[in-house]
JSON list of C-alpha atoms in Angstrom, two decimals:
[
{"chain": "A", "resi": 1, "resn": "MET", "atom": "CA", "xyz": [70.78, 232.09, 86.64]},
{"chain": "A", "resi": 2, "resn": "PRO", "atom": "CA", "xyz": [72.79, 232.54, 83.45]},
{"chain": "A", "resi": 3, "resn": "GLY", "atom": "CA", "xyz": [74.72, 229.41, 82.39]},
{"chain": "A", "resi": 4, "resn": "ASN", "atom": "CA", "xyz": [72.46, 226.95, 84.24]},
{"chain": "A", "resi": 5, "resn": "LYS", "atom": "CA", "xyz": [70.54, 224.33, 82.29]},
{"chain": "A", "resi": 6, "resn": "PRO", "atom": "CA", "xyz": [66.89, 224.96, 82.13]},
{"chain": "A", "resi": 7, "resn": "SER", "atom": "CA", "xyz": [64.88, 222.56, 84.33]},
{"chain": "A", "resi": 8, "resn": "ASN", "atom": "CA", "xyz": [63.07, 219.70, 82.58]},
{"chain": "A", "resi": 9, "resn": "LYS", "atom": "CA", "xyz": [59.97, 220.81, 84.30]},
{"chain": "A", "resi": 10, "resn": "HIS", "atom": "CA", "xyz": [59.93, 223.95, 82.13]},
{"chain": "A", "resi": 11, "resn": "LEU", "atom": "CA", "xyz": [60.08, 221.97, 78.86]},
{"chain": "A", "resi": 12, "resn": "GLY", "atom": "CA", "xyz": [56.95, 221.63, 76.89]},
{"chain": "A", "resi": 13, "resn": "LYS", "atom": "CA", "xyz": [55.23, 218.28, 76.41]},
{"chain": "A", "resi": 14, "resn": "PRO", "atom": "CA", "xyz": [56.41, 217.72, 72.81]},
{"chain": "A", "resi": 15, "resn": "ALA", "atom": "CA", "xyz": [60.03, 218.33, 73.85]},
{"chain": "A", "resi": 16, "resn": "ARG", "atom": "CA", "xyz": [59.75, 216.04, 76.87]},
{"chain": "A", "resi": 17, "resn": "GLN", "atom": "CA", "xyz": [58.24, 213.27, 74.66]},
{"chain": "A", "resi": 18, "resn": "LEU", "atom": "CA", "xyz": [61.13, 213.56, 72.21]},
{"chain": "A", "resi": 19, "resn": "LEU", "atom": "CA", "xyz": [63.68, 213.31, 75.04]},
{"chain": "A", "resi": 20, "resn": "PHE", "atom": "CA", "xyz": [61.86, 210.30, 76.47]},
{"chain": "A", "resi": 21, "resn": "SER", "atom": "CA", "xyz": [61.78, 208.51, 73.10]},
{"chain": "A", "resi": 22, "resn": "GLU", "atom": "CA", "xyz": [65.48, 209.26, 72.43]},
{"chain": "A", "resi": 23, "resn": "ALA", "atom": "CA", "xyz": [66.46, 207.99, 75.89]},
{"chain": "A", "resi": 24, "resn": "LEU", "atom": "CA", "xyz": [64.55, 204.76, 75.30]},
{"chain": "A", "resi": 25, "resn": "ARG", "atom": "CA", "xyz": [66.15, 204.31, 71.88]},
{"chain": "A", "resi": 26, "resn": "GLN", "atom": "CA", "xyz": [69.70, 204.87, 73.15]},
{"chain": "A", "resi": 27, "resn": "ASN", "atom": "CA", "xyz": [69.05, 203.02, 76.46]},
{"chain": "A", "resi": 28, "resn": "ARG", "atom": "CA", "xyz": [70.16, 206.04, 78.45]},
{"chain": "A", "resi": 29, "resn": "ALA", "atom": "CA", "xyz": [69.04, 207.31, 81.77]},
{"chain": "A", "resi": 30, "resn": "LEU", "atom": "CA", "xyz": [66.23, 209.77, 81.57]},
{"chain": "A", "resi": 31, "resn": "PRO", "atom": "CA", "xyz": [66.85, 213.34, 82.73]},
{"chain": "A", "resi": 32, "resn": "TRP", "atom": "CA", "xyz": [63.74, 212.90, 84.86]},
{"chain": "A", "resi": 33, "resn": "THR", "atom": "CA", "xyz": [62.01, 210.07, 86.63]},
{"chain": "A", "resi": 34, "resn": "PRO", "atom": "CA", "xyz": [59.40, 207.99, 84.77]},
{"chain": "A", "resi": 35, "resn": "GLN", "atom": "CA", "xyz": [56.87, 208.84, 87.45]},
{"chain": "A", "resi": 36, "resn": "GLU", "atom": "CA", "xyz": [57.49, 212.55, 86.80]},
{"chain": "A", "resi": 37, "resn": "HIS", "atom": "CA", "xyz": [57.11, 211.96, 83.09]},
{"chain": "A", "resi": 38, "resn": "LEU", "atom": "CA", "xyz": [54.04, 209.80, 83.44]},
{"chain": "A", "resi": 39, "resn": "THR", "atom": "CA", "xyz": [52.37, 212.35, 85.61]},
{"chain": "A", "resi": 40, "resn": "ASN", "atom": "CA", "xyz": [52.82, 214.84, 82.80]},
{"chain": "A", "resi": 41, "resn": "GLN", "atom": "CA", "xyz": [51.71, 212.45, 80.00]},
{"chain": "A", "resi": 42, "resn": "PRO", "atom": "CA", "xyz": [48.23, 212.06, 78.73]},
{"chain": "A", "resi": 43, "resn": "SER", "atom": "CA", "xyz": [46.18, 209.29, 80.39]},
{"chain": "A", "resi": 44, "resn": "ASP", "atom": "CA", "xyz": [45.88, 207.28, 77.13]},
{"chain": "A", "resi": 45, "resn": "MET", "atom": "CA", "xyz": [49.69, 207.11, 76.81]},
{"chain": "A", "resi": 46, "resn": "VAL", "atom": "CA", "xyz": [50.05, 206.03, 80.41]},
{"chain": "A", "resi": 47, "resn": "ASP", "atom": "CA", "xyz": [47.46, 203.35, 79.85]},
{"chain": "A", "resi": 48, "resn": "ALA", "atom": "CA", "xyz": [49.26, 202.16, 76.72]},
{"chain": "A", "resi": 49, "resn": "LEU", "atom": "CA", "xyz": [52.58, 201.93, 78.54]},
{"chain": "A", "resi": 50, "resn": "GLN", "atom": "CA", "xyz": [51.01, 200.06, 81.44]},
{"chain": "A", "resi": 51, "resn": "GLY", "atom": "CA", "xyz": [49.23, 197.68, 79.03]},
{"chain": "A", "resi": 52, "resn": "ALA", "atom": "CA", "xyz": [52.49, 196.94, 77.19]},
{"chain": "A", "resi": 53, "resn": "THR", "atom": "CA", "xyz": [54.23, 196.28, 80.51]},
{"chain": "A", "resi": 54, "resn": "MET", "atom": "CA", "xyz": [51.47, 193.94, 81.61]},
{"chain": "A", "resi": 55, "resn": "ASP", "atom": "CA", "xyz": [51.61, 192.09, 78.28]},
{"chain": "A", "resi": 56, "resn": "ARG", "atom": "CA", "xyz": [55.33, 191.48, 78.70]},
{"chain": "A", "resi": 57, "resn": "ILE", "atom": "CA", "xyz": [54.78, 190.34, 82.27]},
{"chain": "A", "resi": 58, "resn": "LEU", "atom": "CA", "xyz": [52.03, 187.96, 81.14]},
{"chain": "A", "resi": 59, "resn": "GLN", "atom": "CA", "xyz": [54.21, 186.62, 78.34]},
{"chain": "A", "resi": 60, "resn": "GLU", "atom": "CA", "xyz": [57.05, 186.00, 80.79]},
{"chain": "A", "resi": 61, "resn": "ILE", "atom": "CA", "xyz": [54.67, 184.34, 83.22]},
{"chain": "A", "resi": 62, "resn": "SER", "atom": "CA", "xyz": [53.28, 182.17, 80.40]},
{"chain": "A", "resi": 63, "resn": "ALA", "atom": "CA", "xyz": [56.82, 181.21, 79.34]},
{"chain": "A", "resi": 64, "resn": "GLU", "atom": "CA", "xyz": [57.70, 180.36, 82.93]},
{"chain": "A", "resi": 65, "resn": "GLY", "atom": "CA", "xyz": [54.50, 178.32, 83.18]},
{"chain": "A", "resi": 66, "resn": "ARG", "atom": "CA", "xyz": [55.38, 176.34, 80.08]},
{"chain": "A", "resi": 67, "resn": "SER", "atom": "CA", "xyz": [58.87, 175.78, 81.47]},
{"chain": "A", "resi": 68, "resn": "LEU", "atom": "CA", "xyz": [57.37, 174.57, 84.76]},
{"chain": "A", "resi": 69, "resn": "GLU", "atom": "CA", "xyz": [55.02, 172.23, 82.87]},
{"chain": "A", "resi": 70, "resn": "GLY", "atom": "CA", "xyz": [58.00, 170.74, 81.04]},
{"chain": "A", "resi": 71, "resn": "MET", "atom": "CA", "xyz": [59.87, 170.30, 84.30]},
{"chain": "A", "resi": 72, "resn": "ASN", "atom": "CA", "xyz": [56.78, 168.72, 85.84]},
{"chain": "A", "resi": 73, "resn": "SER", "atom": "CA", "xyz": [56.47, 166.22, 82.98]},
{"chain": "A", "resi": 74, "resn": "ARG", "atom": "CA", "xyz": [60.16, 165.37, 83.32]},
{"chain": "A", "resi": 75, "resn": "MET", "atom": "CA", "xyz": [59.74, 164.90, 87.06]},
{"chain": "A", "resi": 76, "resn": "ILE", "atom": "CA", "xyz": [56.78, 162.56, 86.42]},
{"chain": "A", "resi": 77, "resn": "SER", "atom": "CA", "xyz": [58.90, 160.58, 83.94]},
{"chain": "A", "resi": 78, "resn": "LEU", "atom": "CA", "xyz": [61.76, 160.35, 86.45]},
{"chain": "A", "resi": 79, "resn": "THR", "atom": "CA", "xyz": [59.30, 159.21, 89.13]},
{"chain": "A", "resi": 80, "resn": "GLU", "atom": "CA", "xyz": [57.99, 156.43, 86.87]},
{"chain": "A", "resi": 81, "resn": "GLU", "atom": "CA", "xyz": [61.55, 155.35, 86.03]},
{"chain": "A", "resi": 82, "resn": "THR", "atom": "CA", "xyz": [62.41, 155.33, 89.75]},
{"chain": "A", "resi": 83, "resn": "LYS", "atom": "CA", "xyz": [59.39, 153.15, 90.50]},
{"chain": "A", "resi": 84, "resn": "SER", "atom": "CA", "xyz": [60.38, 150.75, 87.71]},
{"chain": "A", "resi": 85, "resn": "MET", "atom": "CA", "xyz": [63.95, 150.57, 89.04]},
{"chain": "A", "resi": 86, "resn": "ARG", "atom": "CA", "xyz": [62.64, 149.88, 92.54]},
{"chain": "A", "resi": 87, "resn": "LEU", "atom": "CA", "xyz": [60.52, 147.03, 91.21]},
{"chain": "A", "resi": 88, "resn": "GLU", "atom": "CA", "xyz": [63.51, 145.58, 89.35]},
{"chain": "A", "resi": 89, "resn": "ILE", "atom": "CA", "xyz": [65.69, 145.87, 92.47]},
{"chain": "A", "resi": 90, "resn": "ALA", "atom": "CA", "xyz": [62.99, 144.14, 94.52]},
{"chain": "A", "resi": 91, "resn": "GLY", "atom": "CA", "xyz": [62.91, 141.34, 91.91]},
{"chain": "A", "resi": 92, "resn": "PHE", "atom": "CA", "xyz": [66.69, 140.99, 92.07]},
{"chain": "A", "resi": 93, "resn": "GLN", "atom": "CA", "xyz": [66.58, 140.87, 95.87]},
{"chain": "A", "resi": 94, "resn": "SER", "atom": "CA", "xyz": [63.95, 138.13, 95.72]},
{"chain": "A", "resi": 95, "resn": "ARG", "atom": "CA", "xyz": [66.08, 136.13, 93.28]},
{"chain": "A", "resi": 96, "resn": "VAL", "atom": "CA", "xyz": [69.18, 136.58, 95.44]},
{"chain": "A", "resi": 97, "resn": "THR", "atom": "CA", "xyz": [67.24, 135.39, 98.49]},
{"chain": "A", "resi": 98, "resn": "THR", "atom": "CA", "xyz": [66.04, 132.32, 96.57]},
{"chain": "A", "resi": 99, "resn": "LEU", "atom": "CA", "xyz": [69.58, 131.57, 95.39]},
{"chain": "A", "resi": 100, "resn": "GLU", "atom": "CA", "xyz": [70.92, 131.91, 98.93]},
{"chain": "A", "resi": 101, "resn": "GLN", "atom": "CA", "xyz": [68.31, 129.45, 100.16]},
{"chain": "A", "resi": 102, "resn": "ARG", "atom": "CA", "xyz": [69.22, 127.00, 97.38]},
{"chain": "A", "resi": 103, "resn": "VAL", "atom": "CA", "xyz": [72.93, 127.33, 98.16]},
{"chain": "A", "resi": 104, "resn": "THR", "atom": "CA", "xyz": [72.21, 126.66, 101.83]},
{"chain": "A", "resi": 105, "resn": "THR", "atom": "CA", "xyz": [70.19, 123.57, 100.89]},
{"chain": "A", "resi": 106, "resn": "VAL", "atom": "CA", "xyz": [72.93, 122.32, 98.56]},
{"chain": "A", "resi": 107, "resn": "GLU", "atom": "CA", "xyz": [75.58, 122.84, 101.24]},
{"chain": "A", "resi": 108, "resn": "ALA", "atom": "CA", "xyz": [73.48, 120.88, 103.75]},
{"chain": "A", "resi": 109, "resn": "GLN", "atom": "CA", "xyz": [72.97, 118.10, 101.21]},
{"chain": "A", "resi": 110, "resn": "ALA", "atom": "CA", "xyz": [76.71, 118.06, 100.45]},
{"chain": "A", "resi": 111, "resn": "THR", "atom": "CA", "xyz": [77.45, 117.66, 104.16]},
{"chain": "A", "resi": 112, "resn": "LEU", "atom": "CA", "xyz": [74.95, 114.80, 104.39]},
{"chain": "A", "resi": 113, "resn": "THR", "atom": "CA", "xyz": [76.44, 113.23, 101.27]},
{"chain": "A", "resi": 114, "resn": "ALA", "atom": "CA", "xyz": [79.94, 113.37, 102.75]},
{"chain": "A", "resi": 115, "resn": "ASP", "atom": "CA", "xyz": [78.68, 111.72, 105.92]},
{"chain": "A", "resi": 116, "resn": "ARG", "atom": "CA", "xyz": [76.91, 109.05, 103.89]},
{"chain": "A", "resi": 117, "resn": "ASP", "atom": "CA", "xyz": [80.05, 108.43, 101.84]},
{"chain": "A", "resi": 118, "resn": "GLN", "atom": "CA", "xyz": [82.00, 107.81, 105.02]},
{"chain": "A", "resi": 119, "resn": "GLU", "atom": "CA", "xyz": [79.28, 105.48, 106.26]},
{"chain": "A", "resi": 120, "resn": "LEU", "atom": "CA", "xyz": [79.22, 103.63, 102.93]},
{"chain": "A", "resi": 121, "resn": "LEU", "atom": "CA", "xyz": [83.00, 103.16, 103.02]},
{"chain": "A", "resi": 122, "resn": "TYR", "atom": "CA", "xyz": [82.72, 101.74, 106.52]},
{"chain": "A", "resi": 123, "resn": "LEU", "atom": "CA", "xyz": [79.89, 99.40, 105.53]},
{"chain": "A", "resi": 124, "resn": "CYS", "atom": "CA", "xyz": [81.78, 98.25, 102.43]},
{"chain": "A", "resi": 125, "resn": "SER", "atom": "CA", "xyz": [84.80, 97.39, 104.54]},
{"chain": "A", "resi": 126, "resn": "LYS", "atom": "CA", "xyz": [82.55, 95.47, 106.93]},
{"chain": "A", "resi": 127, "resn": "VAL", "atom": "CA", "xyz": [80.94, 93.57, 104.05]},
{"chain": "A", "resi": 128, "resn": "ILE", "atom": "CA", "xyz": [84.33, 92.67, 102.61]},
{"chain": "A", "resi": 129, "resn": "ASP", "atom": "CA", "xyz": [85.49, 91.49, 106.02]},
{"chain": "A", "resi": 130, "resn": "LEU", "atom": "CA", "xyz": [82.33, 89.41, 106.47]},
{"chain": "A", "resi": 131, "resn": "GLU", "atom": "CA", "xyz": [82.73, 87.91, 103.00]},
{"chain": "A", "resi": 132, "resn": "ASP", "atom": "CA", "xyz": [86.32, 87.00, 103.77]},
{"chain": "A", "resi": 133, "resn": "ARG", "atom": "CA", "xyz": [85.29, 85.47, 107.07]},
{"chain": "A", "resi": 134, "resn": "SER", "atom": "CA", "xyz": [82.47, 83.53, 105.45]},
{"chain": "A", "resi": 135, "resn": "ARG", "atom": "CA", "xyz": [84.79, 82.26, 102.73]},
{"chain": "A", "resi": 136, "resn": "ARG", "atom": "CA", "xyz": [87.20, 80.91, 105.32]},
{"chain": "A", "resi": 137, "resn": "ASP", "atom": "CA", "xyz": [84.64, 78.25, 106.16]},
{"chain": "A", "resi": 138, "resn": "ASN", "atom": "CA", "xyz": [84.21, 77.23, 102.51]},
{"chain": "A", "resi": 139, "resn": "VAL", "atom": "CA", "xyz": [85.97, 74.06, 101.34]},
{"chain": "A", "resi": 140, "resn": "ARG", "atom": "CA", "xyz": [85.99, 72.99, 97.72]},
{"chain": "A", "resi": 141, "resn": "PHE", "atom": "CA", "xyz": [86.26, 69.27, 96.86]},
{"chain": "A", "resi": 142, "resn": "LEU", "atom": "CA", "xyz": [87.58, 68.16, 93.49]},
{"chain": "A", "resi": 143, "resn": "GLY", "atom": "CA", "xyz": [87.33, 64.68, 92.02]},
{"chain": "A", "resi": 144, "resn": "PHE", "atom": "CA", "xyz": [83.94, 63.40, 93.17]},
{"chain": "A", "resi": 145, "resn": "MET", "atom": "CA", "xyz": [82.14, 61.84, 90.22]},
{"chain": "A", "resi": 146, "resn": "GLU", "atom": "CA", "xyz": [78.92, 63.38, 89.04]},
{"chain": "A", "resi": 147, "resn": "GLU", "atom": "CA", "xyz": [75.77, 62.14, 90.83]},
{"chain": "A", "resi": 148, "resn": "ILE", "atom": "CA", "xyz": [77.78, 60.14, 93.37]},
{"chain": "A", "resi": 149, "resn": "GLU", "atom": "CA", "xyz": [76.31, 62.39, 96.07]},
{"chain": "A", "resi": 150, "resn": "GLY", "atom": "CA", "xyz": [72.74, 61.51, 95.12]},
{"chain": "A", "resi": 151, "resn": "THR", "atom": "CA", "xyz": [70.12, 64.11, 96.01]},
{"chain": "A", "resi": 152, "resn": "ASP", "atom": "CA", "xyz": [71.58, 65.20, 99.36]},
{"chain": "A", "resi": 153, "resn": "VAL", "atom": "CA", "xyz": [75.10, 66.61, 99.15]},
{"chain": "A", "resi": 154, "resn": "GLN", "atom": "CA", "xyz": [75.36, 67.39, 102.87]},
{"chain": "A", "resi": 155, "resn": "SER", "atom": "CA", "xyz": [74.50, 63.83, 103.98]},
{"chain": "A", "resi": 156, "resn": "PHE", "atom": "CA", "xyz": [76.97, 62.45, 101.46]},
{"chain": "A", "resi": 157, "resn": "LEU", "atom": "CA", "xyz": [79.80, 64.60, 102.84]},
{"chain": "A", "resi": 158, "resn": "LYS", "atom": "CA", "xyz": [78.94, 63.81, 106.47]},
{"chain": "A", "resi": 159, "resn": "ASN", "atom": "CA", "xyz": [79.32, 60.10, 105.73]},
{"chain": "A", "resi": 160, "resn": "ILE", "atom": "CA", "xyz": [82.26, 60.10, 103.30]},
{"chain": "A", "resi": 161, "resn": "LEU", "atom": "CA", "xyz": [84.65, 62.65, 104.84]},
{"chain": "A", "resi": 162, "resn": "PRO", "atom": "CA", "xyz": [85.41, 60.75, 108.09]},
{"chain": "A", "resi": 163, "resn": "GLN", "atom": "CA", "xyz": [86.03, 57.57, 106.04]},
{"chain": "A", "resi": 164, "resn": "LEU", "atom": "CA", "xyz": [88.10, 59.41, 103.45]},
{"chain": "A", "resi": 165, "resn": "THR", "atom": "CA", "xyz": [90.33, 61.38, 105.86]},
{"chain": "A", "resi": 166, "resn": "GLY", "atom": "CA", "xyz": [90.37, 59.08, 108.91]},
{"chain": "A", "resi": 167, "resn": "LEU", "atom": "CA", "xyz": [89.46, 62.03, 111.13]},
{"chain": "A", "resi": 168, "resn": "THR", "atom": "CA", "xyz": [86.99, 61.95, 113.98]},
{"chain": "A", "resi": 169, "resn": "PHE", "atom": "CA", "xyz": [84.87, 65.06, 114.10]},
{"chain": "A", "resi": 170, "resn": "ASP", "atom": "CA", "xyz": [83.40, 65.96, 117.49]},
{"chain": "A", "resi": 171, "resn": "PRO", "atom": "CA", "xyz": [80.81, 67.34, 117.28]},
{"chain": "A", "resi": 172, "resn": "PRO", "atom": "CA", "xyz": [79.68, 65.73, 114.00]},
{"chain": "A", "resi": 173, "resn": "LEU", "atom": "CA", "xyz": [80.11, 67.66, 110.78]},
{"chain": "A", "resi": 174, "resn": "GLU", "atom": "CA", "xyz": [77.51, 70.34, 110.13]},
{"chain": "A", "resi": 175, "resn": "PHE", "atom": "CA", "xyz": [77.19, 72.40, 106.95]},
{"chain": "A", "resi": 176, "resn": "GLN", "atom": "CA", "xyz": [75.46, 75.66, 106.26]},
{"chain": "A", "resi": 177, "resn": "ARG", "atom": "CA", "xyz": [75.17, 74.71, 102.60]},
{"chain": "A", "resi": 178, "resn": "ALA", "atom": "CA", "xyz": [76.76, 72.32, 100.11]},
{"chain": "A", "resi": 179, "resn": "HIS", "atom": "CA", "xyz": [76.26, 72.02, 96.36]},
{"chain": "A", "resi": 180, "resn": "ARG", "atom": "CA", "xyz": [77.91, 71.49, 92.99]},
{"chain": "A", "resi": 181, "resn": "LEU", "atom": "CA", "xyz": [79.39, 74.54, 91.26]},
{"chain": "A", "resi": 182, "resn": "GLY", "atom": "CA", "xyz": [78.04, 75.55, 87.87]},
{"chain": "A", "resi": 183, "resn": "PRO", "atom": "CA", "xyz": [75.61, 73.87, 85.47]},
{"chain": "A", "resi": 184, "resn": "LYS", "atom": "CA", "xyz": [75.83, 70.18, 84.74]},
{"chain": "A", "resi": 185, "resn": "ARG", "atom": "CA", "xyz": [78.22, 69.34, 81.86]},
{"chain": "A", "resi": 186, "resn": "GLN", "atom": "CA", "xyz": [77.70, 66.80, 79.10]},
{"chain": "A", "resi": 187, "resn": "GLU", "atom": "CA", "xyz": [81.19, 65.40, 79.66]},
{"chain": "A", "resi": 188, "resn": "GLY", "atom": "CA", "xyz": [80.48, 65.11, 83.38]},
{"chain": "A", "resi": 189, "resn": "ALA", "atom": "CA", "xyz": [82.05, 61.68, 83.75]},
{"chain": "A", "resi": 190, "resn": "ASN", "atom": "CA", "xyz": [85.49, 62.92, 82.69]},
{"chain": "A", "resi": 191, "resn": "HIS", "atom": "CA", "xyz": [85.20, 66.44, 84.10]},
{"chain": "A", "resi": 192, "resn": "PRO", "atom": "CA", "xyz": [83.02, 66.36, 87.22]},
{"chain": "A", "resi": 193, "resn": "ARG", "atom": "CA", "xyz": [81.98, 69.66, 88.73]},
{"chain": "A", "resi": 194, "resn": "PRO", "atom": "CA", "xyz": [83.55, 70.58, 92.07]},
{"chain": "A", "resi": 195, "resn": "ILE", "atom": "CA", "xyz": [81.53, 70.42, 95.29]},
{"chain": "A", "resi": 196, "resn": "ILE", "atom": "CA", "xyz": [81.68, 73.41, 97.64]},
{"chain": "A", "resi": 197, "resn": "ALA", "atom": "CA", "xyz": [80.61, 73.12, 101.27]},
{"chain": "A", "resi": 198, "resn": "CYS", "atom": "CA", "xyz": [80.31, 75.86, 103.89]},
{"chain": "A", "resi": 199, "resn": "PHE", "atom": "CA", "xyz": [81.12, 74.43, 107.34]},
{"chain": "A", "resi": 200, "resn": "LEU", "atom": "CA", "xyz": [79.25, 75.74, 110.36]},
{"chain": "A", "resi": 201, "resn": "GLY", "atom": "CA", "xyz": [82.36, 75.29, 112.47]},
{"chain": "A", "resi": 202, "resn": "HIS", "atom": "CA", "xyz": [85.56, 76.99, 111.36]},
{"chain": "A", "resi": 203, "resn": "THR", "atom": "CA", "xyz": [87.59, 74.54, 113.44]},
{"chain": "A", "resi": 204, "resn": "GLN", "atom": "CA", "xyz": [86.31, 71.55, 111.47]},
{"chain": "A", "resi": 205, "resn": "ALA", "atom": "CA", "xyz": [87.10, 73.21, 108.13]},
{"chain": "A", "resi": 206, "resn": "ARG", "atom": "CA", "xyz": [90.61, 74.12, 109.35]},
{"chain": "A", "resi": 207, "resn": "GLN", "atom": "CA", "xyz": [91.18, 70.58, 110.64]},
{"chain": "A", "resi": 208, "resn": "LEU", "atom": "CA", "xyz": [90.18, 69.09, 107.30]},
{"chain": "A", "resi": 209, "resn": "LEU", "atom": "CA", "xyz": [92.39, 71.48, 105.30]},
{"chain": "A", "resi": 210, "resn": "GLN", "atom": "CA", "xyz": [95.42, 70.80, 107.50]},
{"chain": "A", "resi": 211, "resn": "LYS", "atom": "CA", "xyz": [94.95, 67.06, 106.97]},
{"chain": "A", "resi": 212, "resn": "ALA", "atom": "CA", "xyz": [94.76, 67.57, 103.20]},
{"chain": "A", "resi": 213, "resn": "HIS", "atom": "CA", "xyz": [97.95, 69.71, 103.17]},
{"chain": "A", "resi": 214, "resn": "MET", "atom": "CA", "xyz": [99.86, 67.15, 105.20]},
{"chain": "A", "resi": 215, "resn": "GLN", "atom": "CA", "xyz": [98.64, 63.97, 103.42]},
{"chain": "A", "resi": 216, "resn": "GLY", "atom": "CA", "xyz": [97.94, 65.22, 99.94]},
{"chain": "A", "resi": 217, "resn": "PRO", "atom": "CA", "xyz": [95.06, 63.97, 97.80]},
{"chain": "A", "resi": 218, "resn": "PHE", "atom": "CA", "xyz": [92.74, 61.43, 99.37]},
{"chain": "A", "resi": 219, "resn": "HIS", "atom": "CA", "xyz": [92.07, 58.20, 97.51]},
{"chain": "A", "resi": 220, "resn": "MET", "atom": "CA", "xyz": [88.63, 56.77, 96.99]},
{"chain": "A", "resi": 221, "resn": "ASN", "atom": "CA", "xyz": [88.74, 53.66, 94.79]},
{"chain": "A", "resi": 222, "resn": "ASP", "atom": "CA", "xyz": [90.31, 55.03, 91.63]},
{"chain": "A", "resi": 223, "resn": "LEU", "atom": "CA", "xyz": [89.49, 58.67, 92.46]},
{"chain": "A", "resi": 224, "resn": "HIS", "atom": "CA", "xyz": [91.88, 61.29, 93.80]},
{"chain": "A", "resi": 225, "resn": "ILE", "atom": "CA", "xyz": [90.02, 63.74, 96.00]}
]
């Protein structure tokens, strides 16, 4: 019909090739389908187009493969770092467990130490009390000349104290120990060392001290005891 565009099918091959090239250059839609064009193209051109398409596809696949290889290497690196972090965390957990055990041991030892401190305070108070009690039975004698007691201080005191004080001790005097205090002095005649005696009976020691407080110094020849 007049005025209608001629169909592309009626164009010759050179004209159709020019239209195809121009459409590719200007990125426009073809006035016919590629299949329709390819069916009308020579087999060598179709093969060339298919080869070029396959080359691009292979290049894209190769690029994707290289990208996947890079991602795989990064994943391997991340896996190694994760393993290293897990090992470090396990080491920290082991150290924390060891520290917790040490803290528990120290707390237990601190509790035992506190109990021992209380026990030591109690024992110290008992020792002080015993020392005070033992000292109550100690009597110190001043004024006895050096060597007047001979070699046996206890026998000397047993004989001289009843005569000196006029007291009758029943039962007889008994001492736990009796001796001179300190080393022997060169000026012993003028400054005799005191004699200390620990009585076995607290009553006898108290009786003797009361007599001394009431009467004052005892006299033995020219000595004041």
